Coordinates of C-alpha atoms and ligand atoms in Angstrom, one line a residue:
Chain A
X22 CA -0.1 0.2 0.0
X23 CA 1.2 3.4 -0.9
X24 CA 1.8 6.1 1.8
X25 CA -1.1 8.0 0.1
X26 CA -3.5 5.0 0.3
X27 CA -2.5 4.6 3.8
X28 CA -3.1 8.3 4.5
X29 CA -6.7 7.9 3.1
X30 CA -7.5 4.6 5.1
X31 CA -6.4 6.4 8.3
X32 CA -8.6 9.5 7.4
X33 CA -11.4 7.1 6.8
X34 CA -11.3 5.7 10.1
X35 CA -10.7 8.9 11.9
X36 CA -14.1 10.0 10.3
X37 CA -15.5 6.8 11.5
X38 CA -14.2 7.5 15.0
X39 CA -15.8 11.1 14.8
X40 CA -19.2 9.7 13.7
X41 CA -19.7 6.9 16.1
X42 CA -21.9 7.1 19.3
X43 CA -19.6 7.8 22.3
X44 CA -20.9 4.9 24.3
X45 CA -20.2 2.1 21.8
X46 CA -17.1 1.5 23.7
X47 CA -16.2 -1.9 22.0
X48 CA -16.1 -0.4 18.5
X49 CA -14.4 2.9 19.5
X50 CA -11.6 0.7 21.0
X51 CA -11.5 -1.6 17.8
X52 CA -11.2 1.5 15.5
X53 CA -8.6 2.9 17.7
X54 CA -6.5 -0.2 17.5
X55 CA -6.9 -0.3 13.7
X56 CA -5.9 3.4 13.4
X57 CA -2.8 2.8 15.6
X58 CA -1.8 -0.3 13.3
X59 CA -2.2 1.9 10.1
X60 CA -0.5 4.7 11.4
X61 CA 2.4 2.8 12.7
X62 CA 2.6 1.0 9.3
X63 CA 2.6 4.1 7.3
X64 CA 5.0 6.0 9.3
X65 CA 7.4 3.8 11.0
X66 CA 9.3 2.4 8.0
X67 CA 9.1 5.0 5.4
X68 CA 10.9 4.2 2.1
X69 CA 12.8 6.5 0.0
X70 CA 9.8 6.9 -2.3
X71 CA 7.6 7.5 0.6
X72 CA 9.6 10.6 1.7
X73 CA 9.5 11.7 -2.1
X74 CA 5.6 11.4 -1.9
X75 CA 5.5 13.5 1.4
X76 CA 7.9 16.1 0.0
X77 CA 5.8 16.5 -3.1
X78 CA 2.4 16.3 -1.2
X79 CA 0.1 18.7 -2.5
X80 CA -1.1 19.8 1.0
X81 CA 2.5 20.2 2.2
X82 CA 2.9 23.8 3.3
X83 CA 4.7 26.0 0.9
X84 CA 7.6 28.7 1.4
X85 CA 5.1 31.7 1.8
X86 CA 3.3 29.9 4.9
X87 CA 6.5 29.0 6.7
X88 CA 7.6 32.9 6.1
X89 CA 4.3 34.2 7.2
X90 CA 4.3 32.2 10.4
X91 CA 7.9 32.4 11.5
X92 CA 8.8 36.0 10.8
X93 CA 7.2 39.3 11.4
X94 CA 6.5 42.2 9.1
X95 CA 7.7 40.6 5.9
X96 CA 7.8 42.9 3.1
X97 CA 8.0 41.2 -0.1
X98 CA 10.3 43.0 -2.8
X99 CA 9.8 42.1 -6.6
X100 CA 11.8 41.8 -9.8
X101 CA 15.2 41.5 -11.1
X102 CA 15.6 45.0 -12.6
X103 CA 16.3 43.3 -15.8
X104 CA 13.2 41.5 -17.3
X105 CA 10.6 40.8 -15.0
X106 CA 9.2 39.6 -11.6
X107 CA 9.5 35.7 -11.5
X108 CA 6.9 34.3 -8.9
X109 CA 8.7 30.9 -8.8
X110 CA 10.9 32.9 -6.3
X111 CA 9.8 35.1 -3.8
X112 CA 11.8 37.3 -1.7
X113 CA 12.0 40.2 0.9
X114 CA 12.8 41.5 4.2
X115 CA 11.4 40.3 7.4
X116 CA 12.0 40.1 11.4
X117 CA 12.7 37.3 13.7
X118 CA 12.6 38.8 17.1
X119 CA 14.6 42.1 16.8
X120 CA 16.8 40.9 13.9
X121 CA 16.2 41.8 10.3
X122 CA 16.9 39.3 7.8
X123 CA 16.4 38.7 4.0
X124 CA 14.3 35.7 3.0
X125 CA 14.5 34.2 -0.2
X126 CA 12.3 31.0 -1.3
X127 CA 11.1 28.8 -4.1
X128 CA 7.5 29.3 -4.2
X129 CA 5.0 26.5 -5.1
X130 CA 1.3 27.0 -5.4
X131 CA -1.4 25.2 -3.3
X132 CA -4.0 25.6 -6.3
X133 CA -3.7 24.9 -10.0
X134 CA -4.1 28.7 -10.5
X135 CA -1.4 29.7 -8.0
X136 CA 0.7 26.9 -9.5
X137 CA 0.4 28.5 -12.9
X138 CA 1.3 31.9 -11.6
X139 CA 4.4 30.4 -9.8
X140 CA 5.2 28.0 -12.4
X141 CA 5.0 25.1 -10.1
X142 CA 8.1 26.4 -8.4
X143 CA 10.3 26.1 -11.4
X144 CA 12.2 29.6 -11.8
X145 CA 13.6 31.4 -14.9
X146 CA 16.8 33.2 -15.3
X147 CA 15.1 36.3 -13.8
X148 CA 14.1 34.4 -10.6
X149 CA 17.8 33.7 -9.9
X150 CA 18.6 37.2 -10.8
X151 CA 16.1 38.5 -8.5
X152 CA 17.4 36.2 -5.6
X153 CA 21.1 37.4 -6.4
X154 CA 20.0 41.1 -6.3
X155 CA 18.3 40.4 -2.9
X156 CA 21.4 38.6 -1.7
X157 CA 23.6 41.5 -2.4
X158 CA 21.2 44.0 -0.9
X159 CA 21.3 41.8 2.2
X160 CA 25.0 42.0 2.2
X161 CA 25.1 45.6 1.8
X162 CA 22.8 46.1 5.0
X163 CA 24.5 43.3 6.9
X164 CA 21.3 41.1 7.0
X165 CA 21.4 37.3 7.4
X166 CA 20.0 35.5 4.7
X167 CA 17.4 32.7 5.0
X168 CA 16.6 30.6 1.8
X169 CA 13.7 28.1 1.5
X170 CA 14.3 25.5 -1.0
X171 CA 11.2 23.8 -2.7
X172 CA 11.6 23.2 -6.6
X173 CA 11.4 20.5 -9.0
X174 CA 14.4 22.3 -10.7
X175 CA 15.0 25.1 -13.0
X176 CA 12.4 25.7 -15.8
X177 CA 13.5 23.6 -19.0
X178 CA 11.9 25.8 -21.4
X179 CA 13.1 27.5 -24.5
X180 CA 12.8 31.3 -23.0
X181 CA 14.8 30.2 -20.0
X182 CA 17.7 29.0 -22.1
X183 CA 17.6 32.0 -24.2
X184 CA 18.1 34.2 -21.3
X185 CA 20.8 32.2 -20.0
X186 CA 19.4 29.9 -17.1
X187 CA 22.9 28.2 -16.7
X188 CA 24.5 31.6 -16.3
X189 CA 22.0 32.8 -13.9
X190 CA 22.4 29.7 -11.7
X191 CA 26.2 29.8 -11.9
X192 CA 26.3 33.5 -10.8
X193 CA 24.1 32.5 -7.8
X194 CA 26.7 29.7 -6.8
X195 CA 29.6 32.0 -7.1
X196 CA 28.2 34.9 -5.5
X197 CA 26.5 33.0 -2.6
X198 CA 30.0 31.5 -1.8
X199 CA 31.6 34.7 -1.0
X200 CA 28.5 36.6 0.7
X201 CA 29.9 38.4 3.8
X202 CA 26.6 37.8 5.8
X203 CA 25.5 34.5 7.5
X204 CA 23.4 32.3 5.0
X205 CA 21.3 29.6 5.9
X206 CA 19.2 27.4 3.5
X207 CA 16.4 25.1 4.4
X208 CA 14.9 22.4 2.1
X209 CA 11.2 22.2 3.1
X210 CA 10.1 20.1 0.2
X211 CA 11.7 19.0 -3.1
X212 CA 15.3 20.2 -3.6
X213 CA 15.6 19.5 -7.3
X214 CA 19.0 19.7 -9.0
X215 CA 20.9 23.0 -9.8
X216 CA 17.7 25.0 -9.7
X217 CA 17.7 24.1 -6.0
X218 CA 21.4 24.5 -5.3
X219 CA 21.3 28.1 -6.8
X220 CA 19.6 29.4 -3.6
X221 CA 21.8 26.6 -1.2
X222 CA 25.4 27.4 -1.2
X223 CA 25.1 28.5 2.4
X224 CA 26.8 28.3 5.8
X225 CA 24.6 25.5 6.9
X226 CA 21.9 23.4 5.0
X227 CA 18.9 22.1 7.0
X228 CA 16.1 19.9 5.8
X229 CA 12.7 19.1 7.1
X230 CA 12.6 15.6 8.1
X231 CA 10.4 14.3 5.0
X232 CA 12.3 16.9 2.3
X233 CA 14.3 15.6 -0.3
X234 CA 17.3 17.0 -2.3
X235 CA 18.9 15.4 -5.2
X236 CA 20.8 15.7 -8.5
X237 CA 17.6 15.2 -10.5
X238 CA 14.1 13.9 -9.8
X239 CA 13.9 10.1 -9.4
X240 CA 11.9 10.0 -12.7
X241 CA 14.7 11.7 -14.6
X242 CA 17.4 9.6 -12.7
X243 CA 15.7 6.5 -13.7
X244 CA 15.0 7.3 -17.2
X245 CA 18.8 8.3 -17.5
X246 CA 20.5 5.6 -15.9
X247 CA 17.9 2.9 -16.4
X248 CA 16.2 4.0 -19.6
X249 CA 13.0 3.8 -17.9
X250 CA 11.5 6.7 -16.0
X251 CA 8.8 4.2 -14.5
X252 CA 11.5 2.7 -12.3
X253 CA 11.5 6.1 -10.3
X254 CA 10.7 4.2 -6.8
X255 CA 13.7 1.9 -7.2
X256 CA 15.8 5.2 -8.2
X257 CA 14.9 7.0 -5.2
X258 CA 16.5 4.4 -3.0
X259 CA 19.6 4.2 -4.9
X260 CA 19.9 7.9 -4.6
X261 CA 19.8 8.2 -1.0
X262 CA 18.1 11.5 -1.1
X263 CA 16.5 11.8 2.3
X264 CA 17.5 14.2 5.0
X265 CA 18.8 11.2 7.4
X266 CA 21.2 10.3 4.5
X267 CA 22.6 13.8 4.1
X268 CA 23.0 14.1 7.8
X269 CA 25.0 10.8 8.0
X270 CA 27.2 12.1 5.0
X271 CA 27.7 15.4 6.5
X272 CA 26.0 17.2 3.6
X273 CA 23.5 18.7 6.1
X274 CA 23.8 20.3 9.5
X275 CA 20.4 19.7 10.9
X276 CA 17.0 17.9 10.4
X277 CA 13.9 19.7 11.4
X278 CA 11.2 17.5 12.9
X279 CA 8.0 17.2 11.5
X280 CA 4.6 15.9 13.0
X281 CA 3.6 12.4 12.5
X282 CA 2.6 11.8 8.9
X283 CA 4.3 14.8 7.5
X284 CA 4.2 18.8 7.8
X285 CA 0.8 18.9 6.1
X286 CA -0.9 16.9 9.3
X287 CA -0.1 19.5 11.4
X288 CA 1.9 22.6 9.9
X289 CA 2.2 24.7 13.0
X290 CA 4.2 22.0 14.6
X291 CA 6.9 22.3 11.8
X292 CA 6.5 26.0 11.8
X293 CA 7.3 26.0 15.5
X294 CA 10.2 23.5 15.4
X295 CA 11.8 25.5 12.6
X296 CA 11.2 28.8 14.3
X297 CA 12.8 27.5 17.5
X298 CA 15.9 26.3 15.6
X299 CA 16.2 29.7 13.8
X300 CA 16.1 31.8 16.9
X301 CA 18.8 30.0 18.4
X302 CA 20.7 29.7 15.1
X303 CA 20.6 33.6 14.7
X304 CA 21.7 34.3 18.0
X305 CA 24.5 32.0 17.9
X306 CA 26.0 33.5 14.6
X307 CA 26.1 36.8 16.2
X308 CA 29.4 35.8 17.8
X309 CA 31.0 34.9 14.3
X310 CA 33.1 37.4 12.2
X311 CA 32.7 37.4 8.4
X312 CA 35.8 36.1 7.8
X313 CA 35.0 33.1 9.9
X314 CA 32.0 32.5 8.0
X315 CA 33.8 32.7 4.8
X316 CA 36.5 30.5 5.7
X317 CA 33.9 27.8 7.0
X318 CA 31.7 28.1 4.0
X319 CA 34.7 27.6 1.5
X320 CA 35.7 24.7 3.4
X321 CA 32.2 23.0 3.7
X322 CA 32.1 22.9 -0.2
X323 CA 35.6 22.3 -0.9
X324 CA 35.8 19.0 0.9
X325 CA 32.9 17.4 -0.7
X326 CA 33.8 14.6 -3.0
X327 CA 34.6 10.9 -2.9
X328 CA 38.0 10.1 -4.6
X329 CA 41.3 8.4 -4.3
X330 CA 44.6 8.2 -5.8
X331 CA 45.8 5.8 -8.4
X332 CA 49.3 4.1 -8.1
X333 CA 50.0 4.3 -11.8
Chain B
X5 CA 21.3 19.4 -15.1
X6 CA 21.0 15.6 -16.3
X7 CA 18.3 16.4 -18.9
X8 CA 20.6 15.4 -21.7
X9 CA 21.3 11.8 -21.6
X10 CA 18.9 10.9 -24.3
X11 CA 21.1 13.4 -26.3
X12 CA 24.1 11.2 -25.4
X13 CA 23.3 8.4 -27.6
X14 CA 22.6 10.8 -30.5
X15 CA 25.8 12.8 -29.6
X16 CA 27.8 9.7 -29.5
X17 CA 27.3 9.1 -33.1
X18 CA 29.1 12.6 -33.9
X19 CA 32.5 10.8 -33.5
X20 CA 33.4 10.0 -36.9
X21 CA 33.0 6.3 -37.7
X22 CA 36.2 4.7 -38.2
X23 CA 35.3 1.4 -39.6
X24 CA 34.7 2.5 -43.3
X25 CA 37.9 1.1 -45.2
X26 CA 39.5 -0.5 -42.2
X27 CA 39.9 3.2 -40.6
X28 CA 41.3 4.8 -43.9
X29 CA 38.4 6.6 -44.6
X30 CA 35.5 8.0 -42.6
X31 CA 32.0 10.1 -43.0
X32 CA 31.4 13.4 -42.0
X33 CA 28.7 13.4 -39.5
X34 CA 26.9 16.6 -41.0
X35 CA 27.5 16.5 -44.9
X36 CA 28.1 12.5 -44.9
X37 CA 31.0 13.3 -47.3
X38 CA 33.6 10.5 -47.3
X39 CA 36.9 11.8 -46.1
X40 CA 40.4 10.3 -45.4
X41 CA 40.8 9.9 -41.6
X42 CA 44.3 11.3 -42.0
X43 CA 43.1 14.3 -43.5
X44 CA 40.3 14.9 -41.0
X45 CA 42.9 14.5 -38.3
X46 CA 45.2 17.0 -39.8
X47 CA 42.5 19.4 -40.2
X48 CA 41.5 19.2 -36.2
X49 CA 38.6 16.8 -36.9
X50 CA 36.8 19.7 -38.8
X51 CA 35.3 18.6 -42.2
X52 CA 37.2 20.2 -45.3
X53 CA 34.0 20.3 -47.1
X54 CA 31.2 21.5 -44.7
X55 CA 33.2 22.9 -41.9
X56 CA 31.7 20.7 -39.3
X57 CA 33.5 20.4 -36.1
X58 CA 33.5 16.7 -34.9
X59 CA 34.3 15.9 -31.3
X60 CA 37.8 15.8 -30.2
X61 CA 39.8 14.0 -27.6
X62 CA 41.5 15.7 -24.9
X63 CA 44.8 14.7 -26.3
X64 CA 44.4 16.1 -29.7
X65 CA 42.8 19.4 -28.2
X66 CA 45.8 19.6 -26.1
X67 CA 48.1 19.1 -29.2
X68 CA 46.0 21.8 -31.0
X69 CA 46.4 24.6 -28.3
X70 CA 49.7 24.0 -26.3
X71 CA 52.9 24.6 -27.5
X72 CA 54.8 21.2 -28.3
X73 CA 56.6 19.7 -25.0
X74 CA 55.3 22.6 -22.7
X75 CA 52.3 20.7 -21.1
X76 CA 52.9 19.3 -17.4
X77 CA 50.0 17.5 -16.3
X78 CA 48.7 17.7 -12.6
X79 CA 46.7 15.5 -10.5
X80 CA 46.5 12.8 -13.2
X81 CA 46.1 10.1 -10.6
X82 CA 42.9 11.2 -9.0
X83 CA 40.4 8.4 -9.4
X84 CA 36.6 8.1 -9.0
X85 CA 34.8 6.1 -6.2
X86 CA 31.3 4.9 -5.9
X87 CA 29.6 6.9 -3.2
X88 CA 26.3 5.8 -3.6
X89 CA 27.5 2.0 -4.4
X90 CA 25.7 2.4 -7.9
X91 CA 25.8 -1.1 -9.5
X92 CA 28.2 -1.4 -12.2
X93 CA 29.9 2.1 -11.8
X94 CA 33.2 1.0 -10.9
X95 CA 33.4 -1.4 -13.9
X96 CA 32.0 1.2 -16.3
X97 CA 34.9 3.7 -15.1
X98 CA 37.5 0.9 -15.3
X99 CA 36.2 0.1 -19.1
X100 CA 36.3 4.1 -20.0
X101 CA 39.7 4.3 -18.6
X102 CA 41.3 1.5 -20.5
X103 CA 39.2 2.6 -23.9
X104 CA 40.1 6.2 -23.8
X105 CA 43.5 6.1 -22.2
X106 CA 42.4 8.6 -19.5
X107 CA 41.9 8.4 -15.7
X108 CA 39.0 10.6 -15.9
X109 CA 36.8 13.1 -18.0
X110 CA 39.0 16.1 -17.6
X111 CA 43.0 16.6 -18.1
X112 CA 44.3 19.6 -16.2
X113 CA 47.9 21.0 -16.3
X114 CA 50.4 23.9 -16.9
X115 CA 51.3 24.5 -20.5
X116 CA 52.2 27.3 -22.7
X117 CA 50.2 29.1 -25.4
X118 CA 52.3 30.9 -27.8
X119 CA 55.1 31.1 -24.9
X120 CA 52.9 32.1 -22.2
X121 CA 52.2 29.9 -19.3
X122 CA 48.5 28.9 -18.6
X123 CA 46.6 26.6 -16.3
X124 CA 44.4 24.5 -18.6
X125 CA 41.7 21.9 -18.3
X126 CA 40.4 20.2 -21.0
X127 CA 37.3 18.0 -20.9
X128 CA 37.0 14.8 -22.8
X129 CA 33.4 13.8 -23.8
X130 CA 34.5 10.5 -24.9
X131 CA 34.6 9.7 -21.2
X132 CA 31.2 9.3 -19.9
X133 CA 30.0 12.7 -21.6
X134 CA 32.6 14.3 -19.5
X135 CA 29.9 14.3 -16.9
X136 CA 31.0 16.0 -13.6
X137 CA 31.7 13.9 -10.8
X138 CA 33.7 14.2 -7.6
X139 CA 37.1 13.8 -9.6
X140 CA 36.3 16.2 -12.3
X141 CA 35.2 18.9 -9.7
X142 CA 38.2 18.1 -7.6
X143 CA 40.6 18.4 -10.7
X144 CA 38.7 21.6 -11.9
X145 CA 38.9 23.1 -8.4
X146 CA 42.8 22.3 -7.7
X147 CA 43.6 23.5 -11.3
X148 CA 41.7 26.9 -10.3
X149 CA 43.7 26.8 -7.2
X150 CA 47.2 26.4 -9.1
X151 CA 46.3 29.1 -11.3
X152 CA 45.8 31.6 -8.1
X153 CA 49.0 30.5 -6.3
X154 CA 51.1 30.7 -9.5
X155 CA 49.2 33.8 -10.8
X156 CA 48.6 32.2 -14.3
X157 CA 45.7 32.9 -16.6
X158 CA 43.0 29.9 -16.4
X159 CA 41.6 28.1 -19.3
X160 CA 38.8 25.7 -19.2
X161 CA 38.0 23.8 -22.6
X162 CA 34.5 22.5 -21.6
X163 CA 32.4 19.8 -22.9
X164 CA 30.1 18.0 -20.6
X165 CA 26.7 16.2 -20.5
X166 CA 26.2 17.7 -16.9
X167 CA 26.4 16.5 -13.4
X168 CA 27.3 12.9 -13.2
X169 CA 24.2 10.9 -12.1
X170 CA 25.9 7.9 -10.5
X171 CA 27.4 10.0 -7.7
X172 CA 24.2 11.7 -6.8
X173 CA 24.4 14.7 -4.5
X174 CA 28.4 14.6 -4.6
X175 CA 28.3 15.5 -8.4
X176 CA 25.6 18.4 -7.7
X177 CA 27.8 19.8 -5.0
X178 CA 30.7 19.8 -7.4
X179 CA 29.0 22.7 -9.0
X180 CA 29.2 24.8 -5.7
X181 CA 32.9 23.5 -5.1
X182 CA 34.2 24.9 -8.5
X183 CA 31.9 28.0 -8.5
X184 CA 33.4 29.0 -5.0
X185 CA 36.8 28.3 -6.2
X186 CA 36.3 30.7 -9.1
X187 CA 35.2 33.3 -6.8
X188 CA 38.4 33.2 -5.2
X189 CA 40.1 33.4 -8.6
X190 CA 37.9 36.4 -9.5
X191 CA 39.0 38.2 -6.3
X192 CA 42.6 37.4 -7.3
X193 CA 42.0 39.8 -10.2
X194 CA 43.2 37.0 -12.5
X195 CA 42.0 36.1 -16.2
X196 CA 39.7 33.2 -16.6
X197 CA 38.6 32.3 -20.3
X198 CA 36.1 29.7 -20.9
X199 CA 35.6 28.0 -24.0
X200 CA 32.5 26.2 -24.7
X201 CA 32.8 23.2 -27.0
X202 CA 30.3 20.5 -28.3
X203 CA 28.2 19.7 -26.5
X204 CA 28.4 21.7 -22.9
X205 CA 25.3 21.2 -21.1
X206 CA 23.6 20.9 -17.3
X207 CA 25.5 21.3 -14.2
X208 CA 28.7 22.2 -16.2
X209 CA 27.0 25.1 -18.1
X210 CA 25.4 26.1 -14.7
X211 CA 28.9 26.5 -12.9
X212 CA 32.3 27.0 -14.0
X213 CA 31.6 27.0 -17.9
X214 CA 29.5 30.3 -18.0
X215 CA 31.7 32.2 -15.2
X216 CA 34.5 33.1 -17.5
X217 CA 35.7 36.5 -17.8
X218 CA 35.7 35.9 -21.5
X219 CA 33.4 33.1 -22.9
X220 CA 34.3 31.7 -26.3
X221 CA 32.3 29.1 -27.9
X222 CA 33.5 26.9 -30.7
X223 CA 31.7 27.1 -34.0
X224 CA 28.4 25.1 -34.3
X225 CA 28.6 23.8 -30.4
X226 CA 25.4 22.9 -28.6
X227 CA 25.5 24.7 -25.3
X228 CA 22.5 24.8 -22.8
X229 CA 21.3 24.1 -19.5
X230 CA 18.4 21.8 -20.3
X231 CA 19.0 19.4 -23.1
X232 CA 17.0 20.1 -26.5
X233 CA 14.9 16.7 -26.1
X234 CA 13.6 18.1 -22.6
X235 CA 13.0 21.6 -23.8
X236 CA 10.8 20.0 -26.7
X237 CA 8.9 17.8 -24.3
X238 CA 8.1 20.9 -22.1
X239 CA 6.6 22.9 -24.9
X240 CA 5.6 20.0 -26.9
X241 CA 7.0 21.4 -30.1
X242 CA 10.1 21.1 -32.1
X243 CA 12.8 23.6 -31.9
X244 CA 14.6 25.2 -34.7
X245 CA 17.9 23.7 -35.8
X246 CA 19.9 26.5 -34.5
X247 CA 18.5 26.5 -30.9
X248 CA 21.3 26.2 -28.4
X249 CA 23.9 26.7 -31.0
X250 CA 27.1 28.7 -30.3
X251 CA 25.7 31.3 -33.0
X252 CA 22.4 31.3 -31.2
X253 CA 24.2 31.9 -27.8
X254 CA 26.1 34.8 -29.5
X255 CA 22.9 36.2 -30.9
X256 CA 21.1 36.1 -27.4
X257 CA 24.2 37.9 -25.8
X258 CA 25.2 34.8 -23.7
X259 CA 28.9 34.4 -25.2
X260 CA 31.5 36.8 -26.3
X261 CA 32.9 35.4 -29.3
X262 CA 32.2 32.3 -31.6
X263 CA 35.4 31.1 -33.1
X264 CA 36.2 28.2 -35.5
X265 CA 38.6 25.6 -34.1
X266 CA 41.5 26.5 -36.3
X267 CA 41.3 30.2 -35.1
X268 CA 41.0 29.0 -31.5
X269 CA 44.8 28.8 -30.3
X270 CA 45.4 32.2 -31.8
X271 CA 42.5 34.0 -30.4
X272 CA 43.5 32.7 -26.8
X273 CA 47.0 34.0 -27.5
X274 CA 45.7 37.4 -28.2
X275 CA 43.6 37.5 -25.5
X276 CA 46.1 36.5 -23.1
X277 CA 48.3 39.0 -24.7
X278 CA 45.9 41.8 -24.2
X279 CA 46.0 41.0 -20.5
X280 CA 49.5 40.9 -20.1
X281 CA 50.7 43.0 -17.2
X282 CA 47.0 44.1 -16.3
X283 CA 46.1 41.3 -13.8
X284 CA 45.5 42.9 -10.5
Ligands
ZN15 ZN1 31.0 17.7 -43.7

């Protein structure tokens, strides 16, 4: 049974439990046992593909919801000053406690019409150029930068190619690596390939418990390496794309706990967990100098890679 | 990145077939004209009839750009591991090493162009489409670091299918690693010339390939982020032939100049000379 089927089954039992008369003790107990069985089955042994499903869950909270819940007085700033405003990436200035921060995020929609507006969270070059503009602005005013990553990938369309998708991403990577302010990236859903990384060359990378991060979608990976996109579930296992995998490998610094069943089951829980960690982080980095930040950030990426040396 | 493997099979055929008349003759990939292998080779793999630029090995590219006897390879022994334990990956790499007489998809070192020392990296698309995994990322980064410490101009001759799938996130992070090293290179006020050759796609396009102070594209080269096939699937239409060609890129303002293979060395020499003594 897939995680979505189990989720439906659980909702079904919960509805039954609500409708049942309260003196029908025997049936209530039966249903509760059933519910417990399903829940432990659903959420205890999640496969990599279950993580992918949860990370892409249509009801999963989107970046704007995190921003509005966690920060105060968020002011959204638009446009790259070159071409247009790309709604697949949103950004602006906000406060957390008394600390001003710049917030930049991939934005997916909750409804079809929202998704069309923000292009399902797939940015064009102007989205990345807006992000870069806001990062440079943050640097000028010495504000920490917090980015939220949630994208299937950069948009693979002809206009995106014509306007230099590769170049726009590359500039983000280079510039993020040398920003003189603290930077933190949080993968809240899907971290898809270079389009995700463009907002992710930060001092620290955190992931929500059920978020995924990968070189390409499991479907794309399967169609390339197995010549069969339908083997995506198998690919997801091979790719080792979960938060726990990356924490074990030292690619990310922290996992943010989600409620049982995923952030969409109880969004405030995920928001509160993240907010709590963010407050601590912002306090802690106040003591770090820009030079220390830059050295540590450079080293973090400099050391990623698995290789040895031949004797011939 | 990674949208381009479907292209790979197609691109592989762009190496001239050597089987006609026991390797004495070959057929141009573009105009199908039969050419003597020796003639094609002495013409830098450019078709004498139609000017089509066939793919070139790193070894031949080096010979075409670097003053004879001046090249010293660095980090030749760096060797790929299998961080995801991807089935068959080690065997694949072994086979490619054997077949191509290369240890990985990029050759890096110090050499001279018209008498001037440069740090140069050359990618070889015969080696797993010169996709970027840990070793390619590490060799490019070390080359950038050598270029900084010895204050030499940096030249990357790019050709790649993108980030290497088999190494997963490690490949993706090489984009960050190489770009971060280039930020240091940029701060050091040194010259970086990126040469985009056929094909340069995906994660390489979205990192060091497009970060040159000067970006040269070789005539007819396909350069892009998403592969043509993927873009066509997105819009459910065929794209015009010139989409993502070097000439298209120049028209769209994405590269500084387009040069033929015969002009490349001379162009590089000229650019290096024009920067002589001006590196801050
Ligand atoms: Zn020809």
